[in-house]
Amino acid sequence: MQRALVLAERAQQLGEVPIGAVIVHENEIIAEGYNQPIASNDPTAHAEIIAIRQACNTQNNYRLLGTTLYVTLEPCPMCAGAMVHARIKRLVFAANDPNSGAAGTLCNIAHHPQLNHRIELTSGVLAEAASERLKAFFKARR
């Protein structure tokens, strides 16, 4: 999660919402990403999606079996859906997202009973650091 927080800082320096993500396989970081929708003019350029795309290229597979995705904010429905489709084993996130959290706060795509894959969830890891960064970012923009 420490690396994800560093990546969130990179996003913030670019004027993006400070969210960072890393994907780990067998105790090794295989991909990372940070929010870039504004810079790339791409609404799907969330930290998680960028990391998933990179990991799939690294693994030469669209399935990311046995991986863990660490992210500084609870994933939105799009990102949670992509994790299910990629068969990510475990999701670890820092702060809950009351506006669009899809791993238990607003809804739970990661454990949806009608989907064919469930993701192990761990929340609250370094939540205070991630939450403070997000609050400061939005306060500065107001």
PDB file of C-alpha atoms in Angstrom:
ATOM      1  CA  MET A   1       0.000   0.000   0.000  1.00  0.00           C
ATOM      2  CA  GLN A   2       2.954   2.297   0.576  1.00  0.00           C
ATOM      3  CA  ARG A   3       3.787   2.158  -3.139  1.00  0.00           C
ATOM      4  CA  ALA A   4       0.156   2.876  -4.026  1.00  0.00           C
ATOM      5  CA  LEU A   5       0.298   6.008  -1.856  1.00  0.00           C
ATOM      6  CA  VAL A   6       3.416   7.159  -3.734  1.00  0.00           C
ATOM      7  CA  LEU A   7       1.573   6.644  -7.015  1.00  0.00           C
ATOM      8  CA  ALA A   8      -1.397   8.607  -5.653  1.00  0.00           C
ATOM      9  CA  GLU A   9       0.999  11.491  -5.044  1.00  0.00           C
ATOM     10  CA  ARG A  10       2.091  11.293  -8.687  1.00  0.00           C
ATOM     11  CA  ALA A  11      -1.542  11.553  -9.801  1.00  0.00           C
ATOM     12  CA  GLN A  12      -2.061  14.552  -7.553  1.00  0.00           C
ATOM     13  CA  GLN A  13       0.990  16.309  -9.007  1.00  0.00           C
ATOM     14  CA  LEU A  14      -0.698  16.007 -12.413  1.00  0.00           C
ATOM     15  CA  GLY A  15      -3.949  17.505 -11.096  1.00  0.00           C
ATOM     16  CA  GLU A  16      -5.689  14.128 -11.014  1.00  0.00           C
ATOM     17  CA  VAL A  17      -7.626  12.686  -8.078  1.00  0.00           C
ATOM     18  CA  PRO A  18      -4.876  11.117  -5.930  1.00  0.00           C
ATOM     19  CA  ILE A  19      -5.457   7.392  -6.319  1.00  0.00           C
ATOM     20  CA  GLY A  20      -2.715   4.812  -6.846  1.00  0.00           C
ATOM     21  CA  ALA A  21      -2.787   1.065  -7.402  1.00  0.00           C
ATOM     22  CA  VAL A  22      -0.327  -1.823  -7.553  1.00  0.00           C
ATOM     23  CA  ILE A  23      -0.795  -5.459  -8.469  1.00  0.00           C
ATOM     24  CA  VAL A  24       1.304  -8.105  -6.759  1.00  0.00           C
ATOM     25  CA  HIS A  25       1.891 -11.688  -7.862  1.00  0.00           C
ATOM     26  CA  GLU A  26       4.033 -14.060  -5.806  1.00  0.00           C
ATOM     27  CA  ASN A  27       5.274 -11.183  -3.597  1.00  0.00           C
ATOM     28  CA  GLU A  28       6.446  -9.121  -6.577  1.00  0.00           C
ATOM     29  CA  ILE A  29       4.889  -5.959  -8.004  1.00  0.00           C
ATOM     30  CA  ILE A  30       3.954  -6.775 -11.584  1.00  0.00           C
ATOM     31  CA  ALA A  31       2.013  -3.607 -12.411  1.00  0.00           C
ATOM     32  CA  GLU A  32       1.116  -0.203 -11.106  1.00  0.00           C
ATOM     33  CA  GLY A  33      -1.076   2.700 -12.048  1.00  0.00           C
ATOM     34  CA  TYR A  34      -2.387   6.036 -10.939  1.00  0.00           C
ATOM     35  CA  ASN A  35      -5.404   8.085 -11.962  1.00  0.00           C
ATOM     36  CA  GLN A  36      -5.066   9.688 -15.398  1.00  0.00           C
ATOM     37  CA  PRO A  37      -8.554  10.319 -16.840  1.00  0.00           C
ATOM     38  CA  ILE A  38      -8.049  14.077 -17.231  1.00  0.00           C
ATOM     39  CA  ALA A  39      -4.570  13.885 -18.791  1.00  0.00           C
ATOM     40  CA  SER A  40      -5.537  11.053 -21.136  1.00  0.00           C
ATOM     41  CA  ASN A  41      -9.074  12.258 -21.937  1.00  0.00           C
ATOM     42  CA  ASP A  42     -10.194   8.763 -20.984  1.00  0.00           C
ATOM     43  CA  PRO A  43     -12.864   8.235 -18.315  1.00  0.00           C
ATOM     44  CA  THR A  44     -11.673   4.636 -17.884  1.00  0.00           C
ATOM     45  CA  ALA A  45      -8.106   5.646 -16.976  1.00  0.00           C
ATOM     46  CA  HIS A  46      -8.528   4.891 -13.294  1.00  0.00           C
ATOM     47  CA  ALA A  47      -5.507   3.666 -11.332  1.00  0.00           C
ATOM     48  CA  GLU A  48      -6.916   0.136 -11.114  1.00  0.00           C
ATOM     49  CA  ILE A  49      -7.687  -0.157 -14.832  1.00  0.00           C
ATOM     50  CA  ILE A  50      -4.219   1.069 -15.790  1.00  0.00           C
ATOM     51  CA  ALA A  51      -2.650  -1.437 -13.388  1.00  0.00           C
ATOM     52  CA  ILE A  52      -4.864  -4.286 -14.652  1.00  0.00           C
ATOM     53  CA  ARG A  53      -3.944  -3.557 -18.281  1.00  0.00           C
ATOM     54  CA  GLN A  54      -0.258  -3.463 -17.412  1.00  0.00           C
ATOM     55  CA  ALA A  55      -0.463  -6.672 -15.381  1.00  0.00           C
ATOM     56  CA  CYS A  56      -2.249  -8.500 -18.206  1.00  0.00           C
ATOM     57  CA  ASN A  57       0.529  -7.450 -20.575  1.00  0.00           C
ATOM     58  CA  THR A  58       3.204  -8.471 -18.062  1.00  0.00           C
ATOM     59  CA  GLN A  59       1.572 -11.868 -17.488  1.00  0.00           C
ATOM     60  CA  ASN A  60       0.623 -12.263 -21.169  1.00  0.00           C
ATOM     61  CA  ASN A  61      -2.830 -13.294 -19.973  1.00  0.00           C
ATOM     62  CA  TYR A  62      -6.183 -11.594 -19.486  1.00  0.00           C
ATOM     63  CA  ARG A  63      -6.663 -13.598 -16.298  1.00  0.00           C
ATOM     64  CA  LEU A  64      -4.710 -12.414 -13.278  1.00  0.00           C
ATOM     65  CA  LEU A  65      -5.047 -15.543 -11.151  1.00  0.00           C
ATOM     66  CA  GLY A  66      -3.330 -15.473  -7.785  1.00  0.00           C
ATOM     67  CA  THR A  67      -2.844 -11.702  -7.771  1.00  0.00           C
ATOM     68  CA  THR A  68      -3.580  -9.045  -5.186  1.00  0.00           C
ATOM     69  CA  LEU A  69      -4.543  -5.501  -6.133  1.00  0.00           C
ATOM     70  CA  TYR A  70      -3.714  -2.752  -3.625  1.00  0.00           C
ATOM     71  CA  VAL A  71      -5.460   0.596  -4.126  1.00  0.00           C
ATOM     72  CA  THR A  72      -5.750   3.752  -2.046  1.00  0.00           C
ATOM     73  CA  LEU A  73      -9.530   4.153  -2.479  1.00  0.00           C
ATOM     74  CA  GLU A  74     -12.307   1.586  -2.662  1.00  0.00           C
ATOM     75  CA  PRO A  75     -12.895   0.758  -6.342  1.00  0.00           C
ATOM     76  CA  CYS A  76     -15.848   2.101  -8.311  1.00  0.00           C
ATOM     77  CA  PRO A  77     -18.253  -0.279 -10.101  1.00  0.00           C
ATOM     78  CA  MET A  78     -16.233  -0.160 -13.337  1.00  0.00           C
ATOM     79  CA  CYS A  79     -12.983  -1.070 -11.608  1.00  0.00           C
ATOM     80  CA  ALA A  80     -14.562  -3.714  -9.376  1.00  0.00           C
ATOM     81  CA  GLY A  81     -16.161  -5.278 -12.453  1.00  0.00           C
ATOM     82  CA  ALA A  82     -12.827  -5.336 -14.259  1.00  0.00           C
ATOM     83  CA  MET A  83     -11.253  -7.061 -11.242  1.00  0.00           C
ATOM     84  CA  VAL A  84     -13.944  -9.738 -11.305  1.00  0.00           C
ATOM     85  CA  HIS A  85     -13.444 -10.304 -15.045  1.00  0.00           C
ATOM     86  CA  ALA A  86      -9.653 -10.469 -14.573  1.00  0.00           C
ATOM     87  CA  ARG A  87     -10.129 -13.016 -11.752  1.00  0.00           C
ATOM     88  CA  ILE A  88      -8.019 -11.035  -9.300  1.00  0.00           C
ATOM     89  CA  LYS A  89      -7.814 -13.119  -6.141  1.00  0.00           C
ATOM     90  CA  ARG A  90      -7.608 -10.409  -3.505  1.00  0.00           C
ATOM     91  CA  LEU A  91      -8.355  -6.704  -3.200  1.00  0.00           C
ATOM     92  CA  VAL A  92      -6.777  -4.567  -0.479  1.00  0.00           C
ATOM     93  CA  PHE A  93      -7.939  -0.970  -0.280  1.00  0.00           C
ATOM     94  CA  ALA A  94      -7.274   1.921   2.048  1.00  0.00           C
ATOM     95  CA  ALA A  95     -10.220   4.322   2.291  1.00  0.00           C
ATOM     96  CA  ASN A  96     -13.902   3.547   1.799  1.00  0.00           C
ATOM     97  CA  ASP A  97     -15.678   5.522  -0.927  1.00  0.00           C
ATOM     98  CA  PRO A  98     -19.185   6.546   0.189  1.00  0.00           C
ATOM     99  CA  ASN A  99     -19.948   8.020  -3.263  1.00  0.00           C
ATOM    100  CA  SER A 100     -19.122   5.087  -5.540  1.00  0.00           C
ATOM    101  CA  GLY A 101     -17.491   2.303  -3.528  1.00  0.00           C
ATOM    102  CA  ALA A 102     -18.286  -1.056  -5.102  1.00  0.00           C
ATOM    103  CA  ALA A 103     -16.507  -3.327  -2.649  1.00  0.00           C
ATOM    104  CA  GLY A 104     -18.959  -3.039   0.198  1.00  0.00           C
ATOM    105  CA  THR A 105     -19.790   0.624   0.798  1.00  0.00           C
ATOM    106  CA  LEU A 106     -22.296   1.565  -1.913  1.00  0.00           C
ATOM    107  CA  CYS A 107     -22.614  -1.910  -3.387  1.00  0.00           C
ATOM    108  CA  ASN A 108     -20.470  -5.046  -3.492  1.00  0.00           C
ATOM    109  CA  ILE A 109     -19.573  -6.177  -6.987  1.00  0.00           C
ATOM    110  CA  ALA A 110     -16.577  -8.031  -5.564  1.00  0.00           C
ATOM    111  CA  HIS A 111     -18.991 -10.439  -3.800  1.00  0.00           C
ATOM    112  CA  HIS A 112     -22.064 -10.200  -6.000  1.00  0.00           C
ATOM    113  CA  PRO A 113     -23.920 -13.537  -5.799  1.00  0.00           C
ATOM    114  CA  GLN A 114     -24.814 -13.589  -9.499  1.00  0.00           C
ATOM    115  CA  LEU A 115     -21.251 -13.165 -10.728  1.00  0.00           C
ATOM    116  CA  ASN A 116     -19.010 -16.164 -11.277  1.00  0.00           C
ATOM    117  CA  HIS A 117     -15.999 -14.902  -9.298  1.00  0.00           C
ATOM    118  CA  ARG A 118     -15.603 -13.489  -5.789  1.00  0.00           C
ATOM    119  CA  ILE A 119     -12.674 -11.395  -4.643  1.00  0.00           C
ATOM    120  CA  GLU A 120     -11.206 -11.649  -1.153  1.00  0.00           C
ATOM    121  CA  LEU A 121     -11.472  -8.219   0.488  1.00  0.00           C
ATOM    122  CA  THR A 122      -9.353  -6.372   3.013  1.00  0.00           C
ATOM    123  CA  SER A 123     -10.182  -2.746   3.756  1.00  0.00           C
ATOM    124  CA  GLY A 124      -8.795   0.010   5.932  1.00  0.00           C
ATOM    125  CA  VAL A 125      -5.071  -0.557   5.260  1.00  0.00           C
ATOM    126  CA  LEU A 126      -3.437   2.881   5.700  1.00  0.00           C
ATOM    127  CA  ALA A 127      -6.917   4.364   5.401  1.00  0.00           C
ATOM    128  CA  GLU A 128      -6.096   7.509   7.348  1.00  0.00           C
ATOM    129  CA  ALA A 129      -3.148   8.444   5.110  1.00  0.00           C
ATOM    130  CA  ALA A 130      -5.156   7.847   1.933  1.00  0.00           C
ATOM    131  CA  SER A 131      -8.226   9.629   3.256  1.00  0.00           C
ATOM    132  CA  GLU A 132      -6.256  12.688   4.377  1.00  0.00           C
ATOM    133  CA  ARG A 133      -4.633  12.969   0.944  1.00  0.00           C
ATOM    134  CA  LEU A 134      -8.030  12.853  -0.765  1.00  0.00           C
ATOM    135  CA  LYS A 135      -9.584  15.373   1.636  1.00  0.00           C
ATOM    136  CA  ALA A 136      -6.688  17.792   1.161  1.00  0.00           C
ATOM    137  CA  PHE A 137      -6.897  17.433  -2.621  1.00  0.00           C
ATOM    138  CA  PHE A 138     -10.607  18.252  -2.780  1.00  0.00           C
ATOM    139  CA  LYS A 139     -10.306  21.035  -0.191  1.00  0.00           C
ATOM    140  CA  ALA A 140      -7.623  22.721  -2.315  1.00  0.00           C
ATOM    141  CA  ARG A 141      -9.819  22.503  -5.402  1.00  0.00           C
ATOM    142  CA  ARG A 142     -12.803  24.242  -3.795  1.00  0.00           C
TER     143      ARG A 142
END
